[in-house]
PDB file of C-alpha atoms in Angstrom:
ATOM      1  CA  MET A 243       0.000   0.000   0.000  1.00  0.00           C
ATOM      2  CA  THR A 244       1.404   3.406  -0.947  1.00  0.00           C
ATOM      3  CA  ASP A 245       1.481   6.420   1.328  1.00  0.00           C
ATOM      4  CA  ALA A 246      -1.011   8.163  -0.947  1.00  0.00           C
ATOM      5  CA  SER A 247      -3.506   5.307  -0.733  1.00  0.00           C
ATOM      6  CA  ARG A 248      -3.233   5.170   3.066  1.00  0.00           C
ATOM      7  CA  THR A 249      -4.138   8.856   3.370  1.00  0.00           C
ATOM      8  CA  ALA A 250      -6.716   8.955   0.562  1.00  0.00           C
ATOM      9  CA  GLY A 251     -10.170   9.691   1.892  1.00  0.00           C
ATOM     10  CA  ARG A 252      -8.986  10.840   5.307  1.00  0.00           C
ATOM     11  CA  SER A 253     -10.497  14.021   6.536  1.00  0.00           C
ATOM     12  CA  PRO A 254      -8.126  17.012   6.711  1.00  0.00           C
ATOM     13  CA  VAL A 255      -9.668  17.695  10.134  1.00  0.00           C
ATOM     14  CA  SER A 256      -7.603  14.812  11.488  1.00  0.00           C
ATOM     15  CA  ARG A 257      -4.501  16.858  10.748  1.00  0.00           C
ATOM     16  CA  ILE A 258      -5.473  19.639  13.123  1.00  0.00           C
ATOM     17  CA  THR A 259      -4.023  19.170  16.587  1.00  0.00           C
ATOM     18  CA  ALA A 260      -5.778  19.674  19.905  1.00  0.00           C
ATOM     19  CA  ASP A 261      -3.560  22.710  20.541  1.00  0.00           C
ATOM     20  CA  GLU A 262      -4.674  24.239  17.247  1.00  0.00           C
ATOM     21  CA  ARG A 263      -8.330  23.624  18.077  1.00  0.00           C
ATOM     22  CA  LYS A 264      -7.789  25.238  21.484  1.00  0.00           C
ATOM     23  CA  PHE A 265      -6.085  28.197  19.804  1.00  0.00           C
ATOM     24  CA  PHE A 266      -9.079  28.744  17.501  1.00  0.00           C
ATOM     25  CA  ALA A 267     -11.504  28.475  20.421  1.00  0.00           C
ATOM     26  CA  GLN A 268      -9.523  31.241  22.140  1.00  0.00           C
ATOM     27  CA  CYS A 269      -9.617  33.371  18.962  1.00  0.00           C
ATOM     28  CA  TRP A 270     -13.388  32.835  18.737  1.00  0.00           C
ATOM     29  CA  GLY A 271     -13.854  33.802  22.392  1.00  0.00           C
ATOM     30  CA  SER A 272     -11.752  36.913  21.866  1.00  0.00           C
ATOM     31  CA  PHE A 273     -13.911  37.916  18.880  1.00  0.00           C
ATOM     32  CA  LEU A 274     -17.088  37.428  20.897  1.00  0.00           C
ATOM     33  CA  ARG A 275     -15.887  39.390  23.935  1.00  0.00           C
ATOM     34  CA  ALA A 276     -14.762  42.268  21.709  1.00  0.00           C
ATOM     35  CA  ASN A 277     -18.035  42.483  19.786  1.00  0.00           C
ATOM     36  CA  PHE A 278     -20.962  41.389  21.956  1.00  0.00           C
ATOM     37  CA  ARG A 279     -22.329  42.571  25.321  1.00  0.00           C
ATOM     38  CA  ASP A 280     -22.274  39.176  27.018  1.00  0.00           C
ATOM     39  CA  TYR A 281     -22.786  35.526  26.251  1.00  0.00           C
ATOM     40  CA  PHE A 282     -26.563  35.954  26.283  1.00  0.00           C
ATOM     41  CA  ASP A 283     -26.164  38.412  23.402  1.00  0.00           C
ATOM     42  CA  VAL A 284     -24.027  35.781  21.648  1.00  0.00           C
ATOM     43  CA  ALA A 285     -26.672  33.093  22.209  1.00  0.00           C
ATOM     44  CA  GLN A 286     -29.364  35.305  20.716  1.00  0.00           C
ATOM     45  CA  SER A 287     -27.202  36.476  17.788  1.00  0.00           C
ATOM     46  CA  PHE A 288     -26.076  32.995  16.746  1.00  0.00           C
ATOM     47  CA  TYR A 289     -29.229  31.035  17.733  1.00  0.00           C
ATOM     48  CA  VAL A 290     -27.436  28.760  20.192  1.00  0.00           C
ATOM     49  CA  GLU A 291     -28.120  27.682  23.757  1.00  0.00           C
ATOM     50  CA  PRO A 292     -26.764  30.017  26.464  1.00  0.00           C
ATOM     51  CA  GLU A 293     -24.469  27.229  27.727  1.00  0.00           C
ATOM     52  CA  THR A 294     -22.885  26.902  24.280  1.00  0.00           C
ATOM     53  CA  ALA A 295     -22.466  30.670  24.092  1.00  0.00           C
ATOM     54  CA  ARG A 296     -20.907  30.728  27.572  1.00  0.00           C
ATOM     55  CA  ARG A 297     -18.330  28.097  26.585  1.00  0.00           C
ATOM     56  CA  TRP A 298     -17.511  30.025  23.418  1.00  0.00           C
ATOM     57  CA  TRP A 299     -17.290  33.272  25.398  1.00  0.00           C
ATOM     58  CA  ASN A 300     -14.772  31.695  27.770  1.00  0.00           C
ATOM     59  CA  GLY A 301     -12.768  30.070  24.960  1.00  0.00           C
ATOM     60  CA  GLU A 302     -13.497  26.642  26.387  1.00  0.00           C
ATOM     61  CA  GLY A 303     -13.515  24.673  23.169  1.00  0.00           C
ATOM     62  CA  GLY A 304     -16.468  23.442  21.250  1.00  0.00           C
ATOM     63  CA  ALA A 305     -15.633  25.886  18.474  1.00  0.00           C
ATOM     64  CA  PRO A 306     -18.507  26.875  16.182  1.00  0.00           C
ATOM     65  CA  ASN A 307     -19.268  25.253  12.862  1.00  0.00           C
ATOM     66  CA  GLY A 308     -18.700  26.939   9.537  1.00  0.00           C
ATOM     67  CA  LEU A 309     -22.244  28.304   9.385  1.00  0.00           C
ATOM     68  CA  VAL A 310     -21.745  30.247  12.620  1.00  0.00           C
ATOM     69  CA  VAL A 311     -18.331  31.537  11.536  1.00  0.00           C
ATOM     70  CA  GLY A 312     -19.918  32.616   8.257  1.00  0.00           C
ATOM     71  CA  MET A 313     -22.611  34.460  10.213  1.00  0.00           C
ATOM     72  CA  ALA A 314     -19.868  36.212  12.200  1.00  0.00           C
ATOM     73  CA  PHE A 315     -18.263  37.412   8.973  1.00  0.00           C
ATOM     74  CA  GLY A 316     -21.647  38.576   7.715  1.00  0.00           C
ATOM     75  CA  MET A 317     -22.388  40.535  10.908  1.00  0.00           C
ATOM     76  CA  LYS A 318     -18.970  42.004  11.609  1.00  0.00           C
ATOM     77  CA  PRO A 319     -16.618  41.389   8.659  1.00  0.00           C
ATOM     78  CA  ASP A 320     -13.710  43.596   9.737  1.00  0.00           C
ATOM     79  CA  GLN A 321     -13.756  42.393  13.324  1.00  0.00           C
ATOM     80  CA  ALA A 322     -14.101  38.757  12.255  1.00  0.00           C
ATOM     81  CA  ARG A 323     -11.113  39.103   9.946  1.00  0.00           C
ATOM     82  CA  GLU A 324      -9.060  40.621  12.763  1.00  0.00           C
ATOM     83  CA  HIS A 325      -9.839  37.781  15.184  1.00  0.00           C
ATOM     84  CA  LEU A 326     -10.652  34.723  13.102  1.00  0.00           C
ATOM     85  CA  VAL A 327      -8.703  34.599   9.849  1.00  0.00           C
ATOM     86  CA  LEU A 328      -5.866  32.164  10.313  1.00  0.00           C
ATOM     87  CA  VAL A 329      -3.063  31.322   7.928  1.00  0.00           C
ATOM     88  CA  VAL A 330      -1.361  28.002   7.486  1.00  0.00           C
ATOM     89  CA  ASP A 331       2.396  28.085   7.865  1.00  0.00           C
ATOM     90  CA  ASN A 332       3.965  24.957   6.408  1.00  0.00           C
ATOM     91  CA  SER A 333       7.512  26.304   6.613  1.00  0.00           C
ATOM     92  CA  ASP A 334       8.343  24.073   9.583  1.00  0.00           C
ATOM     93  CA  ALA A 335       9.467  20.800   8.015  1.00  0.00           C
ATOM     94  CA  ASP A 336       8.938  18.958  11.313  1.00  0.00           C
ATOM     95  CA  ARG A 337       5.232  19.775  11.152  1.00  0.00           C
ATOM     96  CA  ALA A 338       4.549  18.483   7.635  1.00  0.00           C
ATOM     97  CA  VAL A 339       1.330  16.729   8.653  1.00  0.00           C
ATOM     98  CA  SER A 340      -0.246  19.334  10.932  1.00  0.00           C
ATOM     99  CA  PRO A 341      -0.200  22.989   9.860  1.00  0.00           C
ATOM    100  CA  VAL A 342       0.730  25.698  12.282  1.00  0.00           C
ATOM    101  CA  LEU A 343      -2.060  28.222  12.521  1.00  0.00           C
ATOM    102  CA  ARG A 344      -1.603  31.834  13.418  1.00  0.00           C
ATOM    103  CA  GLN A 345      -3.778  34.889  13.293  1.00  0.00           C
ATOM    104  CA  VAL A 346      -3.321  37.230  10.351  1.00  0.00           C
ATOM    105  CA  ALA A 347      -3.586  40.388  12.439  1.00  0.00           C
ATOM    106  CA  SER A 348      -1.731  39.439  15.584  1.00  0.00           C
TER     107      SER A 348
END
């Protein structure tokens, strides 16, 4: 079996590390705290349960799906770009499988 056939069909999500997921959750929380009154405002704006909004607010993981991120860009495009747009840096040869994410405007 070739390397290509072993990785064919695997989701790219499996390449994202737990640290990278945690980093995005913190970016999402930062965006929310900078742009909404409180997590109840977040819950109402994104049509989620208050407990979900509270976890997002605190950067506690459970990052939003693409639909919610898209809504954020629709509501507050400049602020979303500042907090949420990440770039992939594949310059580190030791991290060939998992990209290093960083904020564009950090």
